[in-house]
mmCIF file of C-alpha atoms in Angstrom:
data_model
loop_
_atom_site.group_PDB
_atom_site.id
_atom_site.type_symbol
_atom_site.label_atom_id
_atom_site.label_comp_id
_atom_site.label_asym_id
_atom_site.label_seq_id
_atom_site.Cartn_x
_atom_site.Cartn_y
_atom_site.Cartn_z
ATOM 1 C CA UNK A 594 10.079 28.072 -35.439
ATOM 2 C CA UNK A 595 9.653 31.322 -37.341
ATOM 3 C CA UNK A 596 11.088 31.512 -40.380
ATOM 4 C CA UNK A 597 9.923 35.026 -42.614
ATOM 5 C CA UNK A 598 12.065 37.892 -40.845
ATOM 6 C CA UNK A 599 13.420 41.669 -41.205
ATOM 7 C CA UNK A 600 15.942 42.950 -38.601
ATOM 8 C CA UNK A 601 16.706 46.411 -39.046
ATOM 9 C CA UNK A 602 20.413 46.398 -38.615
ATOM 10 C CA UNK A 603 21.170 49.283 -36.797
ATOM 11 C CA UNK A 604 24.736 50.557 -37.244
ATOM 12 C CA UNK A 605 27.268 50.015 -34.071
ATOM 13 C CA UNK A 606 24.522 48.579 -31.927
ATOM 14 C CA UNK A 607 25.826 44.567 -31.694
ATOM 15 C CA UNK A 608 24.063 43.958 -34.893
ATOM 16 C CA UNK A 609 26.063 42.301 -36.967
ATOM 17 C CA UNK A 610 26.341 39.599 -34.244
ATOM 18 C CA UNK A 611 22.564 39.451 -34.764
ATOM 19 C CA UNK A 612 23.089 39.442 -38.661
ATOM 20 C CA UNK A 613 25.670 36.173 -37.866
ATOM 21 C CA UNK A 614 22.824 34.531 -35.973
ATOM 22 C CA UNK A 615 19.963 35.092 -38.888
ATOM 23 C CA UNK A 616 22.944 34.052 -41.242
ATOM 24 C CA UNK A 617 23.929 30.512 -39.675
ATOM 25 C CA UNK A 618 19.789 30.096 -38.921
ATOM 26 C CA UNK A 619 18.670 31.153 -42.269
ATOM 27 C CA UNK A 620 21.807 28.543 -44.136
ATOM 28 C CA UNK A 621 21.026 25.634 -41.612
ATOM 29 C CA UNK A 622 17.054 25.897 -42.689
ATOM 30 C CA UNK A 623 17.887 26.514 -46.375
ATOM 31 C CA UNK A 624 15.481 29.820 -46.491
ATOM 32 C CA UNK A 625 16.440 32.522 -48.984
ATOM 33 C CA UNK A 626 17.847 36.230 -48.291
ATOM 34 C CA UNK A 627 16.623 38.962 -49.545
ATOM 35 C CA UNK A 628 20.103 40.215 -50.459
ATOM 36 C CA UNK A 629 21.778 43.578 -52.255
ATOM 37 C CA UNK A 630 21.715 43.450 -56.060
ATOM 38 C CA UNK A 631 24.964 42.309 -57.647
ATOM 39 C CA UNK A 632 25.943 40.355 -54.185
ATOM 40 C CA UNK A 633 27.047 44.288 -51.765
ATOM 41 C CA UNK A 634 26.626 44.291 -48.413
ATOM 42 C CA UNK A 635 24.112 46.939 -48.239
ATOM 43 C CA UNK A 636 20.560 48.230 -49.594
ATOM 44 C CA UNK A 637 21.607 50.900 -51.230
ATOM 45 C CA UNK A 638 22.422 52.723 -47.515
ATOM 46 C CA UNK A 639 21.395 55.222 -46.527
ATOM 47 C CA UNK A 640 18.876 55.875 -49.341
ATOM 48 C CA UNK A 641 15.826 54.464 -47.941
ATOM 49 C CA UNK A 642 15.066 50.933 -49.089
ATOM 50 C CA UNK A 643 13.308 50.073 -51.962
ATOM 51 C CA UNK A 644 12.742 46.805 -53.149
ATOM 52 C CA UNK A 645 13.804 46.556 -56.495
ATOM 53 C CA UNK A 646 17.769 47.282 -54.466
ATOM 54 C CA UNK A 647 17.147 43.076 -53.859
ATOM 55 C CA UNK A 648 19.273 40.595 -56.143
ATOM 56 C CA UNK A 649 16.117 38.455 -58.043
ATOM 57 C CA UNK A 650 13.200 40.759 -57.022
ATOM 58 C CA UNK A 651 10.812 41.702 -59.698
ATOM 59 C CA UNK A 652 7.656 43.513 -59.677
ATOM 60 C CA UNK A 653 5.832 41.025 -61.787
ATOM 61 C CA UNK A 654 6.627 37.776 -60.315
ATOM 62 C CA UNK A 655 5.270 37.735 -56.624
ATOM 63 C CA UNK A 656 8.572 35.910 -55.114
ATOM 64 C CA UNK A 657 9.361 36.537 -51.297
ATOM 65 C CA UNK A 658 12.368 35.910 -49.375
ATOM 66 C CA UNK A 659 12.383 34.829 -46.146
ATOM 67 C CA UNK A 660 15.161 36.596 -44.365
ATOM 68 C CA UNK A 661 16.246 40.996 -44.980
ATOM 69 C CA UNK A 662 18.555 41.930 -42.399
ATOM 70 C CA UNK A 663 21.396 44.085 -44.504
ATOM 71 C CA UNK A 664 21.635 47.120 -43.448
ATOM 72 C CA UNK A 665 19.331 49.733 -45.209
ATOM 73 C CA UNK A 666 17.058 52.391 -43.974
ATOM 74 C CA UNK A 667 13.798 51.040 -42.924
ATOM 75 C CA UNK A 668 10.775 52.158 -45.117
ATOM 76 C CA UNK A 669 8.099 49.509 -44.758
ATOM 77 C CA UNK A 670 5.708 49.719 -47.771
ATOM 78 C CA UNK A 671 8.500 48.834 -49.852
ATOM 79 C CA UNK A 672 9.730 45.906 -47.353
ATOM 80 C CA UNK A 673 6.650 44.537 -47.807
ATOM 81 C CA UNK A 674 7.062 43.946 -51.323
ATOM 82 C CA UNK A 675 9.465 41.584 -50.752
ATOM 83 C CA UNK A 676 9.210 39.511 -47.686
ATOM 84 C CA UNK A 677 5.944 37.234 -46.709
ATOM 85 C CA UNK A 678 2.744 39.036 -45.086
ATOM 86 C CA UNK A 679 3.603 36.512 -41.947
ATOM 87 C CA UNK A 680 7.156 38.256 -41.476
ATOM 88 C CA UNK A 681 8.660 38.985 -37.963
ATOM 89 C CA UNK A 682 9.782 42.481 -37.613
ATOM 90 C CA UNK A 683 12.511 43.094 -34.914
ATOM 91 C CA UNK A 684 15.858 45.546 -34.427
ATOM 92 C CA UNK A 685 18.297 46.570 -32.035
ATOM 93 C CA UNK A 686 19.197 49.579 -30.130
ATOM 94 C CA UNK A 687 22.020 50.797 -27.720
ATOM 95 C CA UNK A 688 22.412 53.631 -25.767
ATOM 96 C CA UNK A 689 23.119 56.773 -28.029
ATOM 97 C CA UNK A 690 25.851 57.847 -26.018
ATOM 98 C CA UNK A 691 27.727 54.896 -26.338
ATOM 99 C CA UNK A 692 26.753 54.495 -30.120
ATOM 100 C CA UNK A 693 27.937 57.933 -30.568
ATOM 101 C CA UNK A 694 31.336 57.434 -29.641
ATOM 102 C CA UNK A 695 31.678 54.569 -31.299
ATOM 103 C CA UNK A 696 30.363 56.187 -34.659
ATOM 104 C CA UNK A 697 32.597 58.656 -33.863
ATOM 105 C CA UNK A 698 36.035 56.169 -34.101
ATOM 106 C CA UNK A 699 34.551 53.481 -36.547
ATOM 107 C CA UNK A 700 33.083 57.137 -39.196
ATOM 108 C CA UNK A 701 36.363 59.348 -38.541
ATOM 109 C CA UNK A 702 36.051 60.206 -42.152
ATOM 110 C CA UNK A 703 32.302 61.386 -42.381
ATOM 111 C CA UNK A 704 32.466 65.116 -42.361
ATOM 112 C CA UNK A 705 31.334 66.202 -39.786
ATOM 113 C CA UNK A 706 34.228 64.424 -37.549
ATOM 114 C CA UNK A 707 36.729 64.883 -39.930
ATOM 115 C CA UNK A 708 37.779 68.122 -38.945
ATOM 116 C CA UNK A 709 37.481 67.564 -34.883
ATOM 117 C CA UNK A 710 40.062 65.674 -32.717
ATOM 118 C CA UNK A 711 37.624 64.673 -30.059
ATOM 119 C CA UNK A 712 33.909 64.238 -29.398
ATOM 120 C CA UNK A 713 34.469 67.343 -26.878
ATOM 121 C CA UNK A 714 35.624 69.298 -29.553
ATOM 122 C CA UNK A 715 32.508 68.210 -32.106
ATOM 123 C CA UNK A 716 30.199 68.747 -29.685
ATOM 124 C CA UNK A 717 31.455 72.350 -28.319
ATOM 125 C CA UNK A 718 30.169 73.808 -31.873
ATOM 126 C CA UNK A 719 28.178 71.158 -33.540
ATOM 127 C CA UNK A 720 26.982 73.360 -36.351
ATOM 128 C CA UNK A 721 30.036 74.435 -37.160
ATOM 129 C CA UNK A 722 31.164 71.353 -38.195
ATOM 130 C CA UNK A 723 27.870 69.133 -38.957
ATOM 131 C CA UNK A 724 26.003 69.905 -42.171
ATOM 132 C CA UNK A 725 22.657 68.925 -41.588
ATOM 133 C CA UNK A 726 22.906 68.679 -46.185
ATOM 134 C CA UNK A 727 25.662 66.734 -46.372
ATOM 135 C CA UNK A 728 25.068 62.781 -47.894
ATOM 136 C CA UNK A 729 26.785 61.371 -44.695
ATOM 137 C CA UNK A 730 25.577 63.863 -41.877
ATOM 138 C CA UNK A 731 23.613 60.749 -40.400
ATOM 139 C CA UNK A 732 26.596 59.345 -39.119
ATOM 140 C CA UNK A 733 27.213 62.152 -36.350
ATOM 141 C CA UNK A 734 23.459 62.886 -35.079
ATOM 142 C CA UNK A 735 20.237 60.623 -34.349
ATOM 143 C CA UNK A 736 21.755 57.110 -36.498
ATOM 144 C CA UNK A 737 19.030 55.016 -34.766
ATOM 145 C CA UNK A 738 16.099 57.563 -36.152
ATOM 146 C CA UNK A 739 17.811 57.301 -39.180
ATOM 147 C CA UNK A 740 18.043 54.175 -39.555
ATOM 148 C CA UNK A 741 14.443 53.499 -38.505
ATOM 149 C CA UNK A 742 13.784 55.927 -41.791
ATOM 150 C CA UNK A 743 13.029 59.476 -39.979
ATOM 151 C CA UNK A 744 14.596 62.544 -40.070
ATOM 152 C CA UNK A 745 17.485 63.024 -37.940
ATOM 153 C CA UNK A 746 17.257 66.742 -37.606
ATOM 154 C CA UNK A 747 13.272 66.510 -37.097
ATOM 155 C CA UNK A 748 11.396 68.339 -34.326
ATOM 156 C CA UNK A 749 11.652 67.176 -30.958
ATOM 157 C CA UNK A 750 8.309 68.439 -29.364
ATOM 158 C CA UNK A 751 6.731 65.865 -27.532
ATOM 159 C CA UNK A 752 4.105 65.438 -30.363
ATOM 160 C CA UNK A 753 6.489 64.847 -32.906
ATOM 161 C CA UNK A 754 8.396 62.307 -30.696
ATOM 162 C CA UNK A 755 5.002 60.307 -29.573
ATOM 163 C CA UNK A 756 4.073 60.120 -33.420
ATOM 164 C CA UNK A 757 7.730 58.694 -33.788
ATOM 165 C CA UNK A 758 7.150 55.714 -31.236
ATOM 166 C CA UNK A 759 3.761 55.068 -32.887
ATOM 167 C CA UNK A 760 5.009 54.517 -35.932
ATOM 168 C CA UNK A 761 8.434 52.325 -34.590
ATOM 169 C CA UNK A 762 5.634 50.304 -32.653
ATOM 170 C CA UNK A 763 3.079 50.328 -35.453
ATOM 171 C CA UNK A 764 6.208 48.752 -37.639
ATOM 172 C CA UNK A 765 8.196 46.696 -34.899
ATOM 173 C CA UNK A 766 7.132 43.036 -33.472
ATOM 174 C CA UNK A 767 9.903 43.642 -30.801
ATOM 175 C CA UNK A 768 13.650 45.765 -30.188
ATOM 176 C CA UNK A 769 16.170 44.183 -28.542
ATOM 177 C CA UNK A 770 18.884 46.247 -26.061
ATOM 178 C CA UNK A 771 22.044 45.826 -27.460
ATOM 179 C CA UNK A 772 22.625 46.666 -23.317
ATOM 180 C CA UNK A 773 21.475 43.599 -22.379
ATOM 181 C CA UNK A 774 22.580 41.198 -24.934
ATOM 182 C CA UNK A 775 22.011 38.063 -23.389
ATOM 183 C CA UNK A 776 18.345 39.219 -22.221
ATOM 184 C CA UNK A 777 17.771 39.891 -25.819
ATOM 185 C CA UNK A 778 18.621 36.575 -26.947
ATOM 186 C CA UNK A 779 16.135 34.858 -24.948
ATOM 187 C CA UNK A 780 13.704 37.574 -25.852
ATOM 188 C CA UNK A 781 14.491 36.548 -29.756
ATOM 189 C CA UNK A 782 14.273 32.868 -29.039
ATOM 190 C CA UNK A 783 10.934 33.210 -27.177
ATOM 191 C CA UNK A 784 9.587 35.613 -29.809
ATOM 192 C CA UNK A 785 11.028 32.857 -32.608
ATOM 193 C CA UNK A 786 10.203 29.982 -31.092
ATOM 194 C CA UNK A 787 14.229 28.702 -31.470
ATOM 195 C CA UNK A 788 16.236 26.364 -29.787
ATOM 196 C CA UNK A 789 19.140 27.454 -27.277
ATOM 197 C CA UNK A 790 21.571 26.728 -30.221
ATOM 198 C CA UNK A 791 20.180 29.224 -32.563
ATOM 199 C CA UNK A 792 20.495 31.778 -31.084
ATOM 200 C CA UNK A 793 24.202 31.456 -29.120
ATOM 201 C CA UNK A 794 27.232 33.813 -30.388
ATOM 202 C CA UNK A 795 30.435 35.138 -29.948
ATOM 203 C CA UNK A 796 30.542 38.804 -30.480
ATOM 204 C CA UNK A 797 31.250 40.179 -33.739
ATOM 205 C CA UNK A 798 32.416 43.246 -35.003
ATOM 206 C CA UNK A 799 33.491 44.353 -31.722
ATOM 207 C CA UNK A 800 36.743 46.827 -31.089
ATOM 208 C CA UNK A 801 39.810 46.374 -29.566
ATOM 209 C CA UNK A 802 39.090 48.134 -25.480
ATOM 210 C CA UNK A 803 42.340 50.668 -26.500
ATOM 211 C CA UNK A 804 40.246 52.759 -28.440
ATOM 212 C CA UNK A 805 37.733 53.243 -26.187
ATOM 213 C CA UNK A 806 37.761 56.005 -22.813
ATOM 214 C CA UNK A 807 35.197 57.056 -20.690
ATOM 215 C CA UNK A 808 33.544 60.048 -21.734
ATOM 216 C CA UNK A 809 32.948 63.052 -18.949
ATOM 217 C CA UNK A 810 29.197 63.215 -17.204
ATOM 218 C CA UNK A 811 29.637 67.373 -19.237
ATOM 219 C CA UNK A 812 30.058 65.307 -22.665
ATOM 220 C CA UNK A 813 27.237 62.780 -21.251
ATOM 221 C CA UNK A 814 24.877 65.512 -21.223
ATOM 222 C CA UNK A 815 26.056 67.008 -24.543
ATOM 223 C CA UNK A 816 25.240 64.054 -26.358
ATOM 224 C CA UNK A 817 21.813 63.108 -25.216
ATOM 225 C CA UNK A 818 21.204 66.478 -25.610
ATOM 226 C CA UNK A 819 22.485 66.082 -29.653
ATOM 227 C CA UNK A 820 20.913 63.152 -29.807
ATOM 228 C CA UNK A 821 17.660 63.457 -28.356
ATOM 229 C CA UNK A 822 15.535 61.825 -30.880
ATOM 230 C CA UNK A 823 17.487 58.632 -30.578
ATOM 231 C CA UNK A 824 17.631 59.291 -26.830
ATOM 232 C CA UNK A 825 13.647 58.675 -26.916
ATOM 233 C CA UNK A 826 13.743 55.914 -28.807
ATOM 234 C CA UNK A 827 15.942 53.949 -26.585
ATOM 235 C CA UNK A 828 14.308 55.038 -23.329
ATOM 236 C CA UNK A 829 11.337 54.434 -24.378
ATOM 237 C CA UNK A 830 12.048 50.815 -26.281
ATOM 238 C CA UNK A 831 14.313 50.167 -23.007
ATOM 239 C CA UNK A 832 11.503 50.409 -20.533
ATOM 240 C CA UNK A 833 8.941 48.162 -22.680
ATOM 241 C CA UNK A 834 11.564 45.272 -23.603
ATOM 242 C CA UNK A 835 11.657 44.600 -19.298
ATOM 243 C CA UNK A 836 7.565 45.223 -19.304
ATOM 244 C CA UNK A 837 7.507 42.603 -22.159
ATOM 245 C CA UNK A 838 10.462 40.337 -20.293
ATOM 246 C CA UNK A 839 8.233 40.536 -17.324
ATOM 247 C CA UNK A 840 4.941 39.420 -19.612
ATOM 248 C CA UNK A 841 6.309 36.668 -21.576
ATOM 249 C CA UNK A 842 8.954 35.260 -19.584
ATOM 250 C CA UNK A 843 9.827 36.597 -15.970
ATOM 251 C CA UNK A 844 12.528 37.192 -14.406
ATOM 252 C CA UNK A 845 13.002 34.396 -12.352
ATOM 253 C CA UNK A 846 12.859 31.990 -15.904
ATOM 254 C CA UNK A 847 14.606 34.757 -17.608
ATOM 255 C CA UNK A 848 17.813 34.877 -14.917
ATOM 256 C CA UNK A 849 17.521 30.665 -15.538
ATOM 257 C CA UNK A 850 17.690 30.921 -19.229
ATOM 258 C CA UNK A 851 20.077 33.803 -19.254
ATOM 259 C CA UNK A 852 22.757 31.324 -17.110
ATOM 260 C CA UNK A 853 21.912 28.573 -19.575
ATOM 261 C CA UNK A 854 22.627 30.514 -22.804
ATOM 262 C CA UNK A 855 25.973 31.624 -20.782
ATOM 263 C CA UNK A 856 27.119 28.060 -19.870
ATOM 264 C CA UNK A 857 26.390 27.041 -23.564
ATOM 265 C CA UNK A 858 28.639 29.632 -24.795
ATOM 266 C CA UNK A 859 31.815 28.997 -22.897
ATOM 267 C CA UNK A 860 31.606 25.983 -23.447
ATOM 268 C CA UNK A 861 31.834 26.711 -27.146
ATOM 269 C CA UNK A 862 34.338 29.148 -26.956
ATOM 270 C CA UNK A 863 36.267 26.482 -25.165
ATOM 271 C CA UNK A 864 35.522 23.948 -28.085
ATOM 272 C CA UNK A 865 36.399 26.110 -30.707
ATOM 273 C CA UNK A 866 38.413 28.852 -29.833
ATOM 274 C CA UNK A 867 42.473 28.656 -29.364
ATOM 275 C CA UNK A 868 42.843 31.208 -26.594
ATOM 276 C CA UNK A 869 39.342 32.351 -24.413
ATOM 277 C CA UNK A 870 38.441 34.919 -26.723
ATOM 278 C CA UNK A 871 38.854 37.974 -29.603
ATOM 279 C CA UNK A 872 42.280 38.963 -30.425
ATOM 280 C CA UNK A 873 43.750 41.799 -32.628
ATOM 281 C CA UNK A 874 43.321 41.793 -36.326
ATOM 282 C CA UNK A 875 47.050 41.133 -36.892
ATOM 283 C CA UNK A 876 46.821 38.134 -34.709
ATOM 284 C CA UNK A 877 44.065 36.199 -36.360
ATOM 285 C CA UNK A 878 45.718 33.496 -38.723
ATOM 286 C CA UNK A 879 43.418 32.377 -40.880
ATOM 287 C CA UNK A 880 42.953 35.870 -43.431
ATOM 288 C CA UNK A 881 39.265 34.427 -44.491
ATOM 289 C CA UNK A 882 38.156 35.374 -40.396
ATOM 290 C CA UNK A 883 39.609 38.360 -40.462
ATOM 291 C CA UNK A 884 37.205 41.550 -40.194
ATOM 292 C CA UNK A 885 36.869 44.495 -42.475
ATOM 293 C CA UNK A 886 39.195 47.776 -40.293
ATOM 294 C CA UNK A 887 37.430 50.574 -40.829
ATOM 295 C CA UNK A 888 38.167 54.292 -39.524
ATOM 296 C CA UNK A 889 40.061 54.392 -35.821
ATOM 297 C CA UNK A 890 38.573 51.160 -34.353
ATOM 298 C CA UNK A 891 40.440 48.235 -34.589
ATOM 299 C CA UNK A 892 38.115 45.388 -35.132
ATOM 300 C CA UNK A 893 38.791 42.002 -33.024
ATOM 301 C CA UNK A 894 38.422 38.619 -34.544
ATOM 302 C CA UNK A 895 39.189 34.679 -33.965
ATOM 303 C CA UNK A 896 41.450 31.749 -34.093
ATOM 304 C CA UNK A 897 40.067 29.102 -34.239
ATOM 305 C CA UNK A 898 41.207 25.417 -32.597
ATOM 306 C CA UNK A 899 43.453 23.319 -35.134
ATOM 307 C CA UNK A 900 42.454 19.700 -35.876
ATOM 308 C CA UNK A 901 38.466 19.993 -34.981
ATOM 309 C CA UNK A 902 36.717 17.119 -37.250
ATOM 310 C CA UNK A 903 34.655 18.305 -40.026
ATOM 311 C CA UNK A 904 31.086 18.874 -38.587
ATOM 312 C CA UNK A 905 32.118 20.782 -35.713
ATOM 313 C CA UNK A 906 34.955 22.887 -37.630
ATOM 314 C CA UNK A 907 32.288 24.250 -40.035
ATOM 315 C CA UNK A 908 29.824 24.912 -36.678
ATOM 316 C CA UNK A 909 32.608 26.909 -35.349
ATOM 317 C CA UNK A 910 33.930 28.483 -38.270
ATOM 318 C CA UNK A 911 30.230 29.789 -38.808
ATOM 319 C CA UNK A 912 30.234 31.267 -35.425
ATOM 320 C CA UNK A 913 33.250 33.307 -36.585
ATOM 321 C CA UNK A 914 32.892 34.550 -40.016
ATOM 322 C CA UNK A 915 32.892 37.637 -40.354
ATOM 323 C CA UNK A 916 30.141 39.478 -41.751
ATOM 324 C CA UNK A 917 31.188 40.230 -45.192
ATOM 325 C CA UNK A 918 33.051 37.303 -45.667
ATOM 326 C CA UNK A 919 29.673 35.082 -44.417
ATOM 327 C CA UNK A 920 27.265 37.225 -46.286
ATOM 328 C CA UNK A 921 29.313 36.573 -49.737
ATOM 329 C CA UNK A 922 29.278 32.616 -49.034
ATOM 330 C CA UNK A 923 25.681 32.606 -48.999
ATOM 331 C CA UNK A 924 25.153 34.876 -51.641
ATOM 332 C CA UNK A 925 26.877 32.232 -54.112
ATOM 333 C CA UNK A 926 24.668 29.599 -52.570
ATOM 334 C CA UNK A 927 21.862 31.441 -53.301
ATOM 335 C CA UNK A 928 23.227 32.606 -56.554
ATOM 336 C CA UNK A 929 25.427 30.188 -58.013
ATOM 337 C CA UNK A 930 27.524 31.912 -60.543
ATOM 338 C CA UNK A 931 26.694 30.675 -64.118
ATOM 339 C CA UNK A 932 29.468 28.876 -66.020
#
């Protein structure tokens, strides 16, 4: 199995599912993190990464860590610095239209949506409410280019776009389709060379359905049109993830495996989960499970089953942790505070 990794977590695109996976992976192997001085949940976002923004890095000792996947914005000389030469680079990306309207709930209070009731509204005058200066514009226009460490008001001649894709592929072992979640998981566990186990989740991070409402083919348009850089990227990494499904796998294996992954998940769900699934943040009981709110969205979480015995209590608590709450247990592991 592959053990040296960076996943570029890209914001609202099922990632910090991904991040949950890597987390309960990188704890059950013992490897290190390459985590945010001072224990934060983020590389200095959205300034683009350096490494010296990575608790215990220093220039003169040559120490690597196996595992980066906090979110930061993806410059790779400096990533190098601080993972192993052998390191697997993947990421994740979902369909800009979709990721735009959930930036648009989850970000309410960037600035350029703060003034706007609706996406409609935003994107009737984009200019006159998106500064293209301002330290959070990133949030409302190309978050996938920007993420990946371009410039989300860039050019978008073809030129510009093909040098784009170079460089993503140049940089990029693999991107998963946050589309099709399930496919990607048997991508990463081919890719990995993991068991079945590894790489099985329960979404994370995930809104409550009353926030969300189908946006008009008009407002469709509008945003692929905003969006176009990010609208390359996905075509583009959505059309070789099936060429490389149909390469390394096949569909026939890859319907077989998808089923299997499936099967393995209900039946953990049904293990460790009072209920079948999510529920609302005020009905989770346990207040260590419960997910950060943030903006309009209301973030689901889990109960879990009472009475579980020890071994498989802490395999399904891991499955449920919440990011922040997961990523600050492992920091102190990592980083035991002195006495």
């Amino acid at each position: 199995p592959k053990t040296d990794i960076v996943f570029l977590k890209v914001h609202k695109s099922a990632s910090s599912t991904v991040m949950n996976i890597l987390f309960r992976f990188g704890e059950t192997h013992n490897l290190s993190f390459a985590f945010p001085t001072g224990g934060g949940y983020q590389l200095y976002y959205p300034h683009h990464f350096l490494a010296r923004f990575v608790q215990g890095f220093s220039p003169r000792s040559p120490r690597r860590f196996n595992i980066l996947c906090h979110h930061m914005r993806f410059l790779q000389p400096e990533v190098q610095k601080v993972v192993p030469s052998s390191a697997v680079y993947f990421s994740i990306l979902r369909n800009p239209v979709q990721l735009m309207e959930s930036s648009f709930v989850y970000y309410k209070g960037a600035s350029a949506f703060s003034r706007v009731r609706s996406l409609e509204e935003f994107l009737s005058q984009p200019y006159r409410y998106y500064n293209p200066a301002s330290g959070d514009r990133h949030y409302a226009r190309n978050l996938m280019t920007f993420d990946f460490g371009f410039n989300p008001d860039g050019d978008v001649s073809p030129k510009r776009v093909q040098l784009m894709l170079k460089a993503i592929e140049a940089s990029f072992d693999f991107l998963l389709i946050s589309e099709y979640f399930d496919e990607s998981m048997v991508l990463l566990k081919e890719m990995l060379c993991w068991d079945l186990d590894s790489v099985v989740s329960f979404p994370l991070n995930t809104r409550d359905s009353s926030t969300k409402a189908p946006l008009p083919d008009s407002v469709v348009e509008k945003l692929k049109a905003w969006n176009r850089l990010d609208w390359e990227i996905y075509t583009h990494f959505n059309r070789t993830f099936w060429e490389r499904i149909d390469r390394a796998i096949g569909r026939e294996r890859m319907g077989r495996e998808v089923r299997a992954l499936r099967e393995r998940q209900a039946e953990l769900a049904r293990t460790c989960l009072q209920g079948t699934g999510s529920v609302a943040p005020k009905d989770i009981k346990d207040s260590s499970l419960r997910p950060l709110q943030h903006g309009g969205a209301r973030i689901l979480g889990y109960n879990l089953k009472q009475g579980l015995d020890p071994e498989l209590e802490r395999t399904c608590r891991r499955l449920v942790t919440p990011e922040l709450q997961y990523s600050r247990i492992l920091y102190k592991k990592q980083f035991p505070p002195q006495p």
